[in-house]
Tab-separated table of C-alpha atoms and ligand atoms in Angstrom:
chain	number	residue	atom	x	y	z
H	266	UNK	CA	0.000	0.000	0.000
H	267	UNK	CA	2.121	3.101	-1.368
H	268	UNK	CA	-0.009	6.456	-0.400
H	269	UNK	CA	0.804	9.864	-0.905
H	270	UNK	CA	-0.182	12.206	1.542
H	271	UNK	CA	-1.036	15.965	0.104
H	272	UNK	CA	-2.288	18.992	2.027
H	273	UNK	CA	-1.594	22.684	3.165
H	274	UNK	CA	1.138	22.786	6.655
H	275	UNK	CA	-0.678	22.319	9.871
H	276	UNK	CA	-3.547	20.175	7.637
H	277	UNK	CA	-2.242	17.273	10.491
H	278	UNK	CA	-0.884	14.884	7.400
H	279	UNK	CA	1.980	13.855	10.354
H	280	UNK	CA	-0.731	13.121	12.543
H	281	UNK	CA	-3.246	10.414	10.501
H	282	UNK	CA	0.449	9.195	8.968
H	283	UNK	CA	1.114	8.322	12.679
H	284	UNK	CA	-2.348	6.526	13.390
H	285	UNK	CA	-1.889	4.510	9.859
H	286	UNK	CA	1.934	3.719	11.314
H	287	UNK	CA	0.495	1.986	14.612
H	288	UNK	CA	-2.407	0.224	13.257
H	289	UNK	CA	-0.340	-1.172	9.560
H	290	UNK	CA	3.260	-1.342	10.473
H	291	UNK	CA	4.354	1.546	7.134
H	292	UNK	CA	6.374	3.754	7.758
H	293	UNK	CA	5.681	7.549	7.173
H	294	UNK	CA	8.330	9.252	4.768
H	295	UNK	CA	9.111	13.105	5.258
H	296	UNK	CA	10.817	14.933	2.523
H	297	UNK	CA	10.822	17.617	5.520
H	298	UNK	CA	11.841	15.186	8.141
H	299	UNK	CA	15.008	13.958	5.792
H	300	UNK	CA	15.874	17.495	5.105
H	301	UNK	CA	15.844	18.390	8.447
H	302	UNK	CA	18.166	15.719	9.125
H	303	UNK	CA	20.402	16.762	6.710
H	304	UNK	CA	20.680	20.008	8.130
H	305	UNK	CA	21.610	18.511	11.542
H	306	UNK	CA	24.463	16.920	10.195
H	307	UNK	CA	26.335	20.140	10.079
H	308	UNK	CA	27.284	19.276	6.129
H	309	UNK	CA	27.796	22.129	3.125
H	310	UNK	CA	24.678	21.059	1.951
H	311	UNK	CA	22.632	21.286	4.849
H	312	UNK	CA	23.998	24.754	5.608
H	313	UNK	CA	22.141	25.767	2.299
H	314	UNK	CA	18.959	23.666	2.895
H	315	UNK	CA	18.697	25.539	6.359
H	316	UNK	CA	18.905	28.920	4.391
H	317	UNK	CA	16.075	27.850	1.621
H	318	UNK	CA	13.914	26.828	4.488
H	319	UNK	CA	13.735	29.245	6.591
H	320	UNK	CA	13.334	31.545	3.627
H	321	UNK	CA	9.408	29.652	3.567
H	322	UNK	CA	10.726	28.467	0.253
H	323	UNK	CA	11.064	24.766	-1.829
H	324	UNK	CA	13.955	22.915	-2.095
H	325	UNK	CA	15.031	22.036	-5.798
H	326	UNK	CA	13.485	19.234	-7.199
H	327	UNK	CA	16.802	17.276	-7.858
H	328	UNK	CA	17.931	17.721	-4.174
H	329	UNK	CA	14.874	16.175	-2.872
H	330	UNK	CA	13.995	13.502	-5.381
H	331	UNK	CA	17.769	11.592	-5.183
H	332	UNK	CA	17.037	12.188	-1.224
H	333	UNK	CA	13.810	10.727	-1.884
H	334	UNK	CA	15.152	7.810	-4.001
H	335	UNK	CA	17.652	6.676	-1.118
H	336	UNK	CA	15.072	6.581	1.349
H	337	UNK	CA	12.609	4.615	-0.261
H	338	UNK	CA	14.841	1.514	-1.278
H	339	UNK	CA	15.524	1.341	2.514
H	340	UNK	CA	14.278	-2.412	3.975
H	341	UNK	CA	11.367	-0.877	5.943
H	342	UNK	CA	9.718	0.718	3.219
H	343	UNK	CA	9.416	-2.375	0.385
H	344	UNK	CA	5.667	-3.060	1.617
H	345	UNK	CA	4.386	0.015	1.725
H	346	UNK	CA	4.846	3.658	2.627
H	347	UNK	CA	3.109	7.114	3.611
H	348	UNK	CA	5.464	9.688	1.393
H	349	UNK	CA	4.077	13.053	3.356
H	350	UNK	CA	5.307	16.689	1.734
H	351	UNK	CA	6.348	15.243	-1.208
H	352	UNK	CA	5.563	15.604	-4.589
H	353	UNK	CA	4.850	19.060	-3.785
H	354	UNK	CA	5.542	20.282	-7.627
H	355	UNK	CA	3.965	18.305	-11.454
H	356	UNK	CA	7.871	17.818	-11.807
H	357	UNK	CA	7.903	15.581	-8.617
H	358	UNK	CA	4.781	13.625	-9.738
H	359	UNK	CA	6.442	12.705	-12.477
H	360	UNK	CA	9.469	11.676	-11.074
H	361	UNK	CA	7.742	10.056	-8.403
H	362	UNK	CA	6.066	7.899	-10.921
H	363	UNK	CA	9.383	6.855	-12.392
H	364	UNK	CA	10.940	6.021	-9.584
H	365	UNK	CA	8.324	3.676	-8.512
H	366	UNK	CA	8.115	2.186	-12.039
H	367	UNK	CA	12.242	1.576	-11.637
H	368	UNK	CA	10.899	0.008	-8.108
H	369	UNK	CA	8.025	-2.009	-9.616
H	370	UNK	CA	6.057	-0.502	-7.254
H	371	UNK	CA	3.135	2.248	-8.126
H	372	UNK	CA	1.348	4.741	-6.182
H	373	UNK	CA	-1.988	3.654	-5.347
H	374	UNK	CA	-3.678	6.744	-3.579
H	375	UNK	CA	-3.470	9.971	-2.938
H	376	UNK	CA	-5.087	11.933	-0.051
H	377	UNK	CA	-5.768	15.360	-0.472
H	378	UNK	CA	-6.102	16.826	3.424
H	379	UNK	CA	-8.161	20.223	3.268
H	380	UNK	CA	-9.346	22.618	5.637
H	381	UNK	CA	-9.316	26.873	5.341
H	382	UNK	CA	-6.322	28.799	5.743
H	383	UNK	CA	-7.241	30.412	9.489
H	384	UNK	CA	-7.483	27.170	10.983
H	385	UNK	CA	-4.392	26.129	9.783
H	386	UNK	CA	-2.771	29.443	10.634
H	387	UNK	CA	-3.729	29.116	14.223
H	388	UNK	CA	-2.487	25.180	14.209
H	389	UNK	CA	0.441	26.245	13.155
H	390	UNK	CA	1.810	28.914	15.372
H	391	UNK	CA	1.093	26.514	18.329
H	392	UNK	CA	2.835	24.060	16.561
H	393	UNK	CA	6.299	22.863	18.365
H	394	UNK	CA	8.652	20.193	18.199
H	395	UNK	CA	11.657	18.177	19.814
H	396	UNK	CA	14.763	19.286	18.916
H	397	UNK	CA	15.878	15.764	19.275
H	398	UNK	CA	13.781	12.937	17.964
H	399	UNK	CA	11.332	15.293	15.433
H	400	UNK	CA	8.382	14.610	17.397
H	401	UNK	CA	5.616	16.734	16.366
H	402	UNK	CA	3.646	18.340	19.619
H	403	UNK	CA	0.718	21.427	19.748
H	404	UNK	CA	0.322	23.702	22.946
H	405	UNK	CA	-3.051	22.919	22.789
H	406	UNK	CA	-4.321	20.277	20.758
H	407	UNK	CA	-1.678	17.726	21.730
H	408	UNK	CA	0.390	19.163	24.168
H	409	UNK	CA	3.415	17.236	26.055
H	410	UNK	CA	3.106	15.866	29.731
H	411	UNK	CA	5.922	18.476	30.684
H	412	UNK	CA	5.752	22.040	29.155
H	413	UNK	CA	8.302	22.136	26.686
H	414	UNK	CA	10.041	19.161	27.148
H	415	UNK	CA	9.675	15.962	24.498
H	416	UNK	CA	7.054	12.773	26.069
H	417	UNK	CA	9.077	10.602	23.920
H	418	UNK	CA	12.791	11.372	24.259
H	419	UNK	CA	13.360	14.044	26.940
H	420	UNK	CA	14.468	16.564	24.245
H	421	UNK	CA	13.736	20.073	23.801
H	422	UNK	CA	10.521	21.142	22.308
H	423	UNK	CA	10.959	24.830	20.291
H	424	UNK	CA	8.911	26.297	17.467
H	425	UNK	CA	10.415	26.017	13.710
H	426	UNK	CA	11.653	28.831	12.656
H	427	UNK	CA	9.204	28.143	9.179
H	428	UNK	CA	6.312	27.538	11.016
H	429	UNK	CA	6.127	31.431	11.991
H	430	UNK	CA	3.181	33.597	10.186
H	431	UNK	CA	5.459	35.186	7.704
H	432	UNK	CA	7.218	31.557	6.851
H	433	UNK	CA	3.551	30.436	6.685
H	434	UNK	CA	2.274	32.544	4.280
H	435	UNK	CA	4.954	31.929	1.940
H	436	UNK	CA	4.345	28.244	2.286
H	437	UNK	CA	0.520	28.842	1.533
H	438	UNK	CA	1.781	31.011	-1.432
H	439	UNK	CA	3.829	28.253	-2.805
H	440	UNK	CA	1.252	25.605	-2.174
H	441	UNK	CA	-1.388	26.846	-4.096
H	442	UNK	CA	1.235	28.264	-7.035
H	443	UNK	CA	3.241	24.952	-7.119
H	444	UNK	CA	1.149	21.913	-5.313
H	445	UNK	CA	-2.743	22.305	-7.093
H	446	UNK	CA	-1.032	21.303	-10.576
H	447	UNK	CA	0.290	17.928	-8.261
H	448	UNK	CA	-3.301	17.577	-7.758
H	449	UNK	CA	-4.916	17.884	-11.152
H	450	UNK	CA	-1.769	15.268	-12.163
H	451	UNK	CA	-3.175	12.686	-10.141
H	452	UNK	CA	-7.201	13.399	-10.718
H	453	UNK	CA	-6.716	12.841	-13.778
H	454	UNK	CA	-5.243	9.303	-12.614
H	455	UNK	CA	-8.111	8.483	-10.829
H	456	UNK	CA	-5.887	8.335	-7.734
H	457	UNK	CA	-7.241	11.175	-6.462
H	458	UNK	CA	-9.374	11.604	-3.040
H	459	UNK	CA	-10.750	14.934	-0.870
H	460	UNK	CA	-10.200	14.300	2.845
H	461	UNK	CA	-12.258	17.238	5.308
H	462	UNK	CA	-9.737	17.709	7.524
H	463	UNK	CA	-11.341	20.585	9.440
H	464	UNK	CA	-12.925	18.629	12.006
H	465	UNK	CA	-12.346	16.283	14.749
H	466	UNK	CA	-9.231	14.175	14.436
H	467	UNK	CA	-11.307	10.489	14.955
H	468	UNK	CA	-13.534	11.879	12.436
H	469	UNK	CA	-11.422	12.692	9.841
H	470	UNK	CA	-9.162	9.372	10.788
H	471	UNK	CA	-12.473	7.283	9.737
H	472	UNK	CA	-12.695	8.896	6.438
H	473	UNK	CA	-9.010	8.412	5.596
H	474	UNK	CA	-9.949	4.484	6.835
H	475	UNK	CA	-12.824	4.427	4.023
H	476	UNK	CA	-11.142	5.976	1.553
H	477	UNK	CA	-8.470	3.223	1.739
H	478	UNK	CA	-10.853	0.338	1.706
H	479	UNK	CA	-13.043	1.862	-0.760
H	480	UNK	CA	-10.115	1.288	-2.986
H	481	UNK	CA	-9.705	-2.197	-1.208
H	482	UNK	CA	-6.106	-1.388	-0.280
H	483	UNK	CA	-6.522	-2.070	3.536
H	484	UNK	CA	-7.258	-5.868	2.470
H	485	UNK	CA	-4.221	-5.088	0.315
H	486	UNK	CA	-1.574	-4.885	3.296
H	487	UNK	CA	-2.745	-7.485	4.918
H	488	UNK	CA	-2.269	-9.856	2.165
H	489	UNK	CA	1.205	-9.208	2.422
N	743	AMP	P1	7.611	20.162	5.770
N	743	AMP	O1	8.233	19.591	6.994
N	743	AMP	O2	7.050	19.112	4.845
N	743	AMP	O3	6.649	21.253	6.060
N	743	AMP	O4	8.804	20.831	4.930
N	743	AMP	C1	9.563	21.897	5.442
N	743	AMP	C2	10.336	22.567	4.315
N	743	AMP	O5	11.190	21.616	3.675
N	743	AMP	C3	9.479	23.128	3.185
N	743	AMP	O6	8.988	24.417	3.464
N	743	AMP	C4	10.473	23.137	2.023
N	743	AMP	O7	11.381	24.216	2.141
N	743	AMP	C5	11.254	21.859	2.259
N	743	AMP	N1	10.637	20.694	1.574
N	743	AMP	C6	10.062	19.581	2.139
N	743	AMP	N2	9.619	18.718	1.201
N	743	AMP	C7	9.897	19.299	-0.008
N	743	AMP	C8	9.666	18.921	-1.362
N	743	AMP	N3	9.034	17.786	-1.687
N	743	AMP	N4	10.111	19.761	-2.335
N	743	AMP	C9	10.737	20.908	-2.044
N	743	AMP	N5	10.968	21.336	-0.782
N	743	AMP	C10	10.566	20.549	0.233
């Protein structure tokens, strides 16, 4: 079961990734996540990912993609994966497709998360998360046991520089600019599916649930 994840920050894509994690045993891939990481390894490269993405702005496709590429012909992600914040441009779709092809592997749905901008901007700017591990936390909808402090791994919990208003509305900017084309790619592959994410978290996890076994890919996984 390969799914792509799409949606606006703050739509909560890391959070029904998580859910699908615990109950099917995929993992979640993060472009973000595996740029972040980069950047933590104090290379050249990193130095100039940190820069771009601070900025609010996309990282080139080639820079993502051949990250991309590495992590998906890792062990744990041969039967079946969540790719979250990526393809975020037509160019990556595309890719996308041919590196699955290379893979003998396709993508077999796409969720589109959606709920209006002011919800997400007030998500967002109580978003905040552990310097260590990556895990994701929100002062108020899913705050940790200890104010500031990581439930998982003791780490520090601080707010991303790009998840400030100003970062924010770039990212908006760019999402509707360079992500709607991502979605017309795949509508017109029938892979397509509109997820209300504006609600109540079980809620919207129960659609995400019937969108996958309307396309019978829950039986899917467990076949394998
Ligand atoms: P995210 O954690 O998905 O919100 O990503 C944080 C930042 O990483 C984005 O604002 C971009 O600068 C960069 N990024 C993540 N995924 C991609 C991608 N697929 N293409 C280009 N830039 C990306």
């Amino acid at each position: 079961m390969n799914l792509v994840f799409i949606g606006k920050q703050g739509v909560g894509k890391g959070t029904y990734a998580q859910r699908l994690i615990s109950e099917f045993k995929i993992p979640q891939l993060s472009t973000g996540d595996l740029l972040r990481a980069e950047i933590k390894s104090g290379s050249g490269l990193g130095k100039k990912l940190e820069a771009i993405m601070n900025s609010g702005a996309l990282v080139s496709d080639e820079i993502v993609s051949e990250m991309l590429e590495k992590r998906l012909q890792q062990a744990d992600a041969q039967n079946g994966f969540i790719l979250d914040g990526y393809p975020r441009t037509e160019n990556q779709a595309k890719i996308l497709d041919e590196l699955a092809e290379k893979m003998h592997k396709r993508i077999d749905i796409v969720l589109d998360f959606v709920a209006p901008d002011k919800v997400l901007l007030q998500r967002l700017t109580g978003r905040r998360q552990c310097k260590q591990c990556g895990a994701i936390y929100h002062v108020k909808n899913m705050p940790s046991k200890a104010e500031g402090i990581c439930d998982k791994c003791g780490g520090q919990l601080y707010q991303r520089d790009d998840d400030k208003e100003e970062a924010i509305k770039k990212r908006f900017e760019a999402f509707e600019k360079q992500t709607k084309p991502v979605l017309a790619f795949y509508k017109k592959q029938k892979k397509l599916v509109e997820i209300d994410a504006s609600g109540e978290v079980e809620k919207i996890f129960s659609e995400v649930i019937k969108a996958l076994k309307s396309r019978k890919l829950i039986e899917k996984l467990f076949e394998v």
